[in-house]
Each structure stands twice: as C-alpha cells, then as structure tokens.
XYZ file of C-alpha atoms in Angstrom:
449
model
C 0.353 -0.107 0.065
C 2.938 2.464 0.702
C 4.459 1.794 -2.358
C 1.284 2.320 -4.345
C 1.064 5.636 -2.512
C 4.641 6.178 -3.644
C 4.120 5.475 -7.234
C 0.818 6.883 -7.803
C 1.992 10.771 -8.101
C 4.673 9.807 -10.138
C 3.006 7.514 -12.620
C 0.480 10.911 -12.830
C 3.559 12.717 -13.597
C 4.827 10.253 -16.380
C 1.215 10.534 -17.839
C 1.299 14.330 -17.629
C 4.873 14.092 -19.297
C 4.124 11.755 -21.872
C 0.577 13.576 -22.967
C 2.716 17.334 -23.116
C 5.264 15.465 -25.472
C 2.659 13.933 -27.909
C 1.113 17.616 -28.055
C 4.460 19.028 -28.737
C 5.104 16.431 -31.056
C 1.898 17.119 -32.979
C 2.430 20.994 -32.919
C 5.992 20.258 -33.984
C 4.810 17.951 -36.715
C 2.100 20.562 -37.725
C 5.207 23.125 -37.949
C 7.515 20.702 -39.839
C 4.540 19.477 -42.156
C 4.185 23.543 -42.848
C 7.867 23.997 -43.440
C 8.020 21.184 -45.653
C 5.071 22.088 -47.748
C 6.721 25.518 -48.355
C 9.937 23.764 -49.335
C 8.122 21.398 -51.566
C 7.890 24.131 -54.507
C 11.670 23.678 -54.709
C 13.287 22.610 -58.150
C 13.458 19.167 -57.369
C 16.185 16.899 -58.895
C 14.648 13.072 -58.505
C 10.870 12.020 -59.070
C 9.985 10.440 -55.702
C 6.657 9.115 -57.799
C 3.238 7.968 -56.312
C 1.297 5.087 -54.918
C 0.340 2.956 -58.215
C -2.839 3.698 -59.422
C -5.228 3.555 -62.771
C -5.775 6.353 -64.709
C -3.401 8.651 -66.604
C -0.170 10.028 -64.748
C -0.089 13.765 -64.241
C 3.349 15.630 -63.740
C 4.925 18.888 -63.880
C 6.146 19.242 -67.563
C 9.480 20.798 -65.982
C 9.737 18.471 -63.099
C 12.052 15.223 -62.990
C 8.652 13.217 -62.503
C 7.997 14.442 -66.349
C 8.117 12.166 -69.384
C 9.386 14.931 -70.842
C 12.699 15.083 -68.500
C 15.279 14.199 -70.849
C 14.736 17.480 -72.468
C 14.337 19.228 -68.754
C 15.750 22.487 -68.107
C 16.007 24.271 -65.132
C 12.735 26.049 -63.536
C 12.185 29.301 -64.994
C 9.868 31.108 -62.661
C 9.739 34.271 -64.627
C 8.987 32.003 -67.791
C 6.132 30.651 -65.684
C 4.683 33.677 -64.985
C 5.274 35.084 -68.055
C 2.735 32.569 -69.770
C 0.787 32.780 -66.966
C 0.292 36.272 -67.685
C -0.610 35.172 -71.304
C -3.438 33.097 -70.037
C -5.168 35.220 -68.165
C -5.247 38.068 -70.611
C -6.504 35.428 -72.984
C -9.419 34.695 -69.935
C -9.775 38.136 -69.392
C -11.248 38.865 -72.834
C -13.950 35.961 -72.758
C -16.313 38.268 -73.082
C -15.502 39.933 -76.233
C -14.908 36.414 -77.758
C -17.129 36.026 -80.938
C -19.378 32.933 -81.747
C -17.257 29.866 -83.322
C -18.193 28.976 -86.983
C -18.532 25.546 -87.437
C -18.349 22.453 -89.765
C -21.173 20.232 -89.958
C -20.182 16.525 -89.024
C -23.182 14.236 -89.376
C -25.338 12.964 -86.394
C -26.000 16.902 -85.473
C -22.272 16.950 -84.137
C -20.432 20.080 -85.063
C -16.376 21.033 -85.622
C -15.241 24.180 -85.038
C -13.123 25.945 -87.538
C -11.610 28.596 -84.983
C -11.415 28.123 -81.662
C -9.330 28.857 -78.748
C -9.132 31.285 -75.795
C -6.687 29.369 -73.558
C -2.971 30.033 -74.707
C -0.264 27.965 -74.243
C 0.448 28.153 -70.487
C -0.234 24.802 -68.334
C 2.612 23.142 -66.528
C 0.962 19.740 -66.332
C 1.121 16.759 -68.789
C -0.253 13.684 -69.352
C 0.698 11.095 -71.780
C -1.907 9.008 -73.992
C -1.857 7.061 -77.241
C -3.012 7.710 -80.540
C -3.569 5.308 -83.857
C -2.444 1.733 -84.330
C 0.194 0.897 -83.613
C -0.092 3.190 -80.719
C 2.187 6.393 -80.407
C 2.545 7.797 -77.054
C 2.110 11.470 -76.943
C 2.825 14.018 -74.184
C 0.191 16.546 -74.028
C -0.522 19.957 -72.235
C -3.406 18.819 -69.631
C -5.614 21.727 -70.031
C -9.290 22.136 -68.552
C -9.420 25.475 -70.681
C -9.350 23.768 -74.397
C -11.891 21.782 -76.158
C -10.065 20.645 -78.808
C -7.303 17.792 -78.687
C -4.520 18.570 -80.918
C -0.941 16.936 -81.639
C 1.733 17.692 -84.353
C 1.562 15.504 -87.778
C 3.683 14.638 -90.010
C 3.779 15.673 -93.006
C 4.208 19.055 -91.506
C 5.100 22.306 -93.131
C 5.731 24.078 -89.976
C 5.967 22.241 -86.538
C 8.391 22.730 -83.998
C 10.995 20.171 -81.832
C 8.779 18.111 -79.872
C 10.502 15.111 -77.766
C 8.006 12.548 -78.779
C 7.922 10.781 -81.884
C 5.433 12.662 -84.590
C 2.265 11.253 -84.855
C 1.732 9.965 -88.680
C -1.859 9.195 -89.867
C -0.635 7.635 -92.815
C 1.111 4.777 -90.689
C -1.805 4.190 -88.406
C -4.194 1.277 -89.371
C -6.895 2.938 -87.525
C -7.012 6.284 -89.315
C -9.779 7.683 -91.214
C -11.322 11.278 -92.234
C -14.572 12.730 -90.252
C -17.052 13.111 -92.331
C -17.660 16.925 -93.433
C -19.073 19.014 -95.970
C -15.157 19.800 -97.405
C -12.770 17.409 -98.724
C -10.579 18.131 -95.410
C -11.991 19.139 -91.960
C -9.685 22.571 -91.020
C -9.437 24.198 -87.857
C -7.398 27.096 -86.679
C -6.510 27.733 -82.756
C -5.722 31.106 -82.667
C -4.335 31.988 -78.863
C -5.145 35.252 -77.137
C -1.309 35.372 -76.782
C -0.191 35.378 -80.303
C 0.311 31.299 -80.022
C -1.314 28.926 -82.959
C -2.026 25.984 -84.253
C -4.155 25.358 -87.527
C -4.000 21.764 -89.693
C -7.189 19.556 -90.105
C -9.365 17.131 -87.864
C -8.744 13.199 -88.314
C -10.091 10.322 -86.219
C -8.272 7.246 -84.935
C -8.043 5.187 -81.883
C -7.345 6.771 -78.612
C -5.666 4.855 -75.859
C -5.550 6.388 -72.343
C -5.056 2.910 -70.252
C -4.736 -0.551 -71.834
C -8.313 -1.100 -70.700
C -10.151 2.094 -72.043
C -9.566 2.572 -75.948
C -11.897 4.491 -78.179
C -11.906 4.297 -81.951
C -12.657 7.086 -83.904
C -11.752 9.934 -81.555
C -11.729 13.184 -83.544
C -8.710 15.206 -82.639
C -6.589 18.073 -84.797
C -3.678 17.081 -86.786
C -1.386 19.933 -86.596
C 0.447 21.148 -89.541
C 1.204 24.638 -89.042
C 2.659 25.645 -85.136
C 3.763 28.526 -83.172
C 6.790 27.223 -81.268
C 5.206 28.387 -77.986
C 4.720 24.545 -76.465
C 7.596 23.782 -75.369
C 8.736 19.921 -76.284
C 5.227 18.885 -75.614
C 3.263 17.120 -78.520
C 0.099 19.443 -78.080
C -2.566 19.878 -76.168
C -5.445 17.658 -74.336
C -8.481 19.492 -74.092
C -10.788 18.632 -71.061
C -13.019 21.766 -71.428
C -16.665 21.035 -71.221
C -17.821 22.094 -74.999
C -18.999 19.400 -77.507
C -15.659 18.772 -79.064
C -13.894 17.925 -75.889
C -12.040 14.985 -74.661
C -14.722 14.422 -72.123
C -17.798 14.609 -74.457
C -15.922 12.286 -77.056
C -15.576 9.469 -74.182
C -19.076 10.071 -72.478
C -20.643 7.184 -73.350
C -17.889 5.319 -71.169
C -17.375 7.770 -68.881
C -20.803 9.689 -68.141
C -18.739 13.251 -68.611
C -16.979 12.772 -65.051
C -13.350 13.090 -64.489
C -11.035 14.129 -61.076
C -7.718 14.878 -61.061
C -4.992 15.479 -58.049
C -2.134 18.331 -59.213
C 0.771 17.381 -57.199
C 2.152 20.253 -54.824
C 6.152 18.935 -55.587
C 7.437 18.977 -58.886
C 9.016 15.634 -57.296
C 5.880 13.506 -57.368
C 3.002 12.512 -59.324
C -0.742 13.481 -59.503
C -3.226 11.499 -61.397
C -6.344 12.194 -64.009
C -8.995 9.567 -63.563
C -12.482 8.927 -65.156
C -16.182 7.536 -64.840
C -16.731 5.041 -61.952
C -13.029 4.996 -61.005
C -13.350 9.101 -60.635
C -16.034 8.296 -58.402
C -14.154 5.862 -56.088
C -11.767 7.815 -55.253
C -12.776 11.144 -55.307
C -16.466 11.450 -54.571
C -16.937 13.406 -51.596
C -19.978 15.390 -50.008
C -18.156 18.862 -50.376
C -20.011 19.676 -53.535
C -20.657 23.324 -55.056
C -22.480 23.727 -58.177
C -20.946 23.591 -61.886
C -22.387 26.690 -63.668
C -22.889 26.917 -67.465
C -22.045 29.612 -69.260
C -23.410 29.559 -72.247
C -21.257 32.026 -74.156
C -18.326 30.465 -72.751
C -19.163 26.718 -72.470
C -15.922 25.605 -72.259
C -14.938 26.433 -68.832
C -15.916 25.413 -65.336
C -17.635 27.976 -63.523
C -18.397 27.927 -59.618
C -20.055 30.501 -57.163
C -16.864 31.577 -55.040
C -18.709 33.580 -51.966
C -15.721 33.961 -49.653
C -12.040 33.414 -48.973
C -10.628 32.895 -45.116
C -6.941 33.770 -44.997
C -5.294 33.804 -41.567
C -7.455 35.654 -39.234
C -9.497 37.337 -41.201
C -12.548 36.233 -43.690
C -13.167 38.292 -46.795
C -16.458 38.662 -48.648
C -16.543 38.316 -52.660
C -20.184 38.403 -52.736
C -19.958 41.851 -51.126
C -17.990 43.165 -54.390
C -20.025 45.223 -56.785
C -20.898 43.278 -59.037
C -19.997 40.324 -57.592
C -17.086 38.402 -59.615
C -17.616 35.233 -61.509
C -15.146 32.145 -60.876
C -13.627 29.906 -63.107
C -11.431 26.450 -61.846
C -8.691 26.476 -64.717
C -5.894 23.692 -64.590
C -3.767 26.041 -67.243
C -3.686 29.259 -65.401
C -0.587 28.876 -62.272
C -1.339 31.641 -59.619
C -4.825 32.449 -58.552
C -6.306 35.902 -59.636
C -8.462 37.639 -57.414
C -10.308 40.907 -57.507
C -7.945 43.801 -56.459
C -9.679 44.890 -53.321
C -9.705 41.114 -51.998
C -6.077 40.698 -52.858
C -5.195 43.878 -51.083
C -6.791 42.658 -48.066
C -5.127 39.319 -47.954
C -1.308 40.794 -49.260
C -2.129 42.860 -45.727
C -3.089 40.026 -43.673
C -0.168 37.930 -44.840
C 2.346 40.828 -44.384
C 1.008 41.053 -40.769
C 1.215 37.167 -40.282
C 4.422 36.922 -41.590
C 6.005 40.200 -39.907
C 8.544 38.366 -38.187
C 10.168 37.476 -41.025
C 12.926 39.480 -43.072
C 11.155 41.292 -46.088
C 12.772 39.776 -49.453
C 13.116 41.636 -52.705
C 9.989 40.748 -55.069
C 10.580 38.007 -57.279
C 8.619 39.846 -60.039
C 5.941 42.395 -60.985
C 3.501 39.520 -60.261
C 5.178 38.084 -57.240
C 5.527 41.217 -55.114
C 5.131 39.986 -51.397
C 8.286 38.120 -50.714
C 10.154 37.181 -47.155
C 13.345 35.796 -46.677
C 13.298 32.441 -44.077
C 16.722 31.569 -44.615
C 17.920 29.889 -41.441
C 14.029 29.775 -40.088
C 13.558 25.942 -38.667
C 9.508 26.552 -37.998
C 7.813 28.510 -40.157
C 4.154 29.447 -39.836
C 1.983 30.062 -42.415
C -1.490 31.418 -42.759
C -4.198 29.087 -43.486
C -6.305 29.595 -46.693
C -9.995 28.558 -47.008
C -12.021 28.833 -50.133
C -15.806 29.215 -49.496
C -17.871 28.119 -52.436
C -21.360 27.809 -52.622
C -22.776 24.648 -49.950
C -18.871 23.849 -48.961
C -15.426 25.625 -47.717
C -12.597 24.052 -48.950
C -9.417 23.991 -46.834
C -5.944 24.295 -48.997
C -2.932 22.112 -48.616
C -0.126 24.693 -46.927
C 1.823 24.546 -50.233
C -1.104 26.529 -51.547
C -0.118 29.603 -49.910
C 3.603 30.749 -50.985
C 5.548 30.119 -54.029
C 9.291 29.370 -53.165
C 11.757 30.321 -55.448
C 14.356 29.614 -52.562
C 14.855 30.171 -48.844
C 15.630 33.529 -49.526
C 12.352 34.414 -51.725
C 8.897 32.803 -50.039
C 6.129 34.760 -51.770
C 2.638 34.899 -51.612
C 0.772 32.913 -54.197
C -2.184 34.954 -55.499
C -2.221 38.330 -57.971
C -4.773 40.813 -58.620
C -6.826 40.580 -61.914
C -6.507 44.017 -62.516
C -7.986 44.288 -66.117
C -10.971 42.149 -64.947
C -11.913 42.721 -61.418
C -15.088 40.817 -62.050
C -12.994 37.595 -62.829
C -11.866 35.253 -60.457
C -9.566 32.551 -61.601
C -8.439 29.612 -59.286
C -5.137 28.271 -60.774
C -3.151 25.052 -60.177
C -1.040 26.439 -57.261
C -4.089 26.532 -55.327
C -5.829 23.329 -56.114
C -2.027 21.192 -55.316
C -3.037 17.896 -53.289
C -6.825 17.826 -53.713
C -8.864 15.411 -55.713
C -11.431 17.744 -57.655
C -14.157 15.802 -59.265
C -15.983 17.297 -62.025
C -19.185 15.760 -62.596
C -20.692 17.448 -65.726
C -23.572 15.365 -65.894
C -25.096 16.238 -62.442
C -23.876 20.141 -62.691
C -21.106 19.800 -59.756
C -17.708 20.172 -58.571
C -16.535 18.267 -55.448
C -13.481 18.903 -53.394
C -11.423 16.340 -50.984
C -7.803 15.544 -49.817
C -6.138 14.266 -52.521
C -3.836 11.188 -52.616
C -1.059 12.850 -54.825
C 0.843 14.665 -51.650
C 5.063 15.056 -51.392
C-alpha cells in the first residue's frame, strides 16, 4: 500500500509528461509539415513518384517526374509567370469572344473551324496513345481547351517535340471525319499570339490498356507556333462538345477527377468515370455553373476566402465576381480589393520574418526564410456555395528559394469581376468534375509530397 501511494503521483507525472510530449510532438509535426510544404516548391532533381493507381499520370512538365525529363531544363519562374500572364489575358477577353463558325459533322455534331481562348500556358502534362500501332504522345493537360491536337507528319511548320511525331498514314485505324469539305480544317488562334492550324482526323485513342476509344476526333497540326515547349500538343478537357470529355462520355458519363501534385518531385493523376467517383467522390460539393457564351470553362460560385485571422467576402463586391477553376492558370487571380486585403493579412502574419525583394511584378510580397526552422504560414480556405475547401499549406506561397518565399495569389486588375483559381491553389486536392450532374466536388488528394 505504501509503495502504491509512492508510485501513484509518479505515474501521474509520467502520464502528464507523456501527454505534454505528444501534444508538443503534434505541434512540432504541424510546423514541420508547413515548413516541408513550403519547401515543396523547390525545383526538384529526383522523382519520388506516387502510389500506383489506374488512370493517367499527371506530372509537372519541367519536373523530374515528367515524361519530358530528358529535355528538362532548370525551372524558370519568370517564364512560367510570363505564360501565366498570357493565359490570364486571354481569359480576361472571354466576354469579347465571338461565336465560333463550325462545319457539319453528321449526327448533329459540329466541329469548330476556329477556336481557342486559352493560350500555351499550362504546367502539367499527361501521356495518351493515338493510332495503331499506338504512338505515345505527351500533351499539355488543359481544362480550359476543348480541342485536343497534336503535330502530324508531314508538317510544313512544326516545332521540335520530344515524342515521335504522329503520322496518320502509318496508322491502320486512321480515317477522315465526314465534313462538308474534302478536309476538316481547324485554326486555333490563342490570345497570346500562339496558334495551331491543321485538319481534323479520327483514330484510336488509348488512355489505358483497358480504355480505348475508336474514331476519336482530334486536330492534326500542320502549322504551329513554337510556344508549347517540347510537348506534342494539348489535351482538351473543357466541357464543350468537341472536348475529350464529350467524346468519351458514353463510357465515363462526363465525370473525371484529377489531383495536381504539390511538388515537382511527385506525380498526380487523372481519373475518369467510376474510377473517378470511387477515388474522389465526397459530400463537399458546389454547383457547376454553365456559361452559354463560354461553355468550355468550369464556373463555380466562390463567395468568400478565409485567410489567416480574416474572412473576405466576394459576394459583397460590386458586381460579385464570377469564378473559373482552371488547370492552365498557375497563380490564382482575385479582385484587386480582395487581393490587397489578403496581402495585408499575409504581411501581418509574416511580420517576424525579413522582407525579401519581389520575385516579379506578379509576385511582389516575399520574405527571406533562410535559417528559419519553424515557419508558420497562414491558412487559406476557399468558401464556395455549399462547401468550404481548406487548402494545402503549399498552396499559400510560391517558394523560389529560402531567400524568396512569396504570396501565391495576384490581382486581376483588367477584370476585377473575374476570379481564376489556378493550379497552385489546387495542389494536393482531389477535384471531381461531374458535368452530368452539374457539380464539382473537393477532397483531400492522394498525390502529396
């Protein structure tokens, strides 16, 4: 009994010490997570890959996980932001875009002669197969484009691409779509001056060995500007009638999901149909809004942003801005008044760290975190109609180096009535597009660092 009386306080003290240690360990892990996520944008040299899953692999086109890694160059943030500005410029003139003329294509289908608002920007790629025998082609992943196109031989004006160029005459499953002309021409004139001109063809599309689609219609580029890196073209995942999603709707019911990796050293994924539902479906849904004038883009209703210790209402803006979720835009664009408030909150939150020189005019709120072991970043929550989405810590900043860690949002001064949610803010999220039921769903992704 005396021994128990002696041990009881000691055991109680040990329990308290252990609990305190566990709490502090969790806190330290949280700080380490934030610091690790802040570091995740460092240009990587090796690919850590991801857990094996079905679907298509999504990779940063300049990262070590990219199928284009053989032609990989060091990351040039200024070039990324230049492409990004061009992309946003093209989206800012959406309301000025005229209706596109089209060719008849049997069964009430229509093929556009001219098209393309989203320009060459887009930092992520996927690989698909075209033709028989299959030619693997690495294409820019773009939810803002409807037309899938690749360069084709013979070509009068093509840029250098890493993959072998597709030759329709060598494919046993190639055929011409039925049009009112001998050929089905297309001309994509992007707002930044880049372009792709050629003709439509149809051939076997291979997404995975299990999913093959005969008579898939895509553009054969014959005259293309040299603005697409060493990719073979663009995979159009918009929701228009000529997009990939529309072409394969019989199998996948216009449902797809993707996860954009939070690091160049990790892969993401692109899933379709039941596989997308089983991996990405959640109860965190918001309505998908259809714009008849710009039907390709994915519009949602963003009503507010919680950042740090503040909440900023977008619905109180006059007029309330419209919001597009876009894989090809890198940095989220906000109304200038909302951006200014977030910038101020970020500066208050980071006041204990030395200020760094701006990275660019776009990235002008930066801090020097050299030697900092425990970096605390403010949390960002996107408040959509019906659901809140808590962003990954890596979605708050762009880390150029330890000496330049910058706020990763920017103002949309040309169009304060348009919000564009870019790929940085989408990192490590599962984003499910259910076009059939007009909804977008958000969840924690499985493509972390």
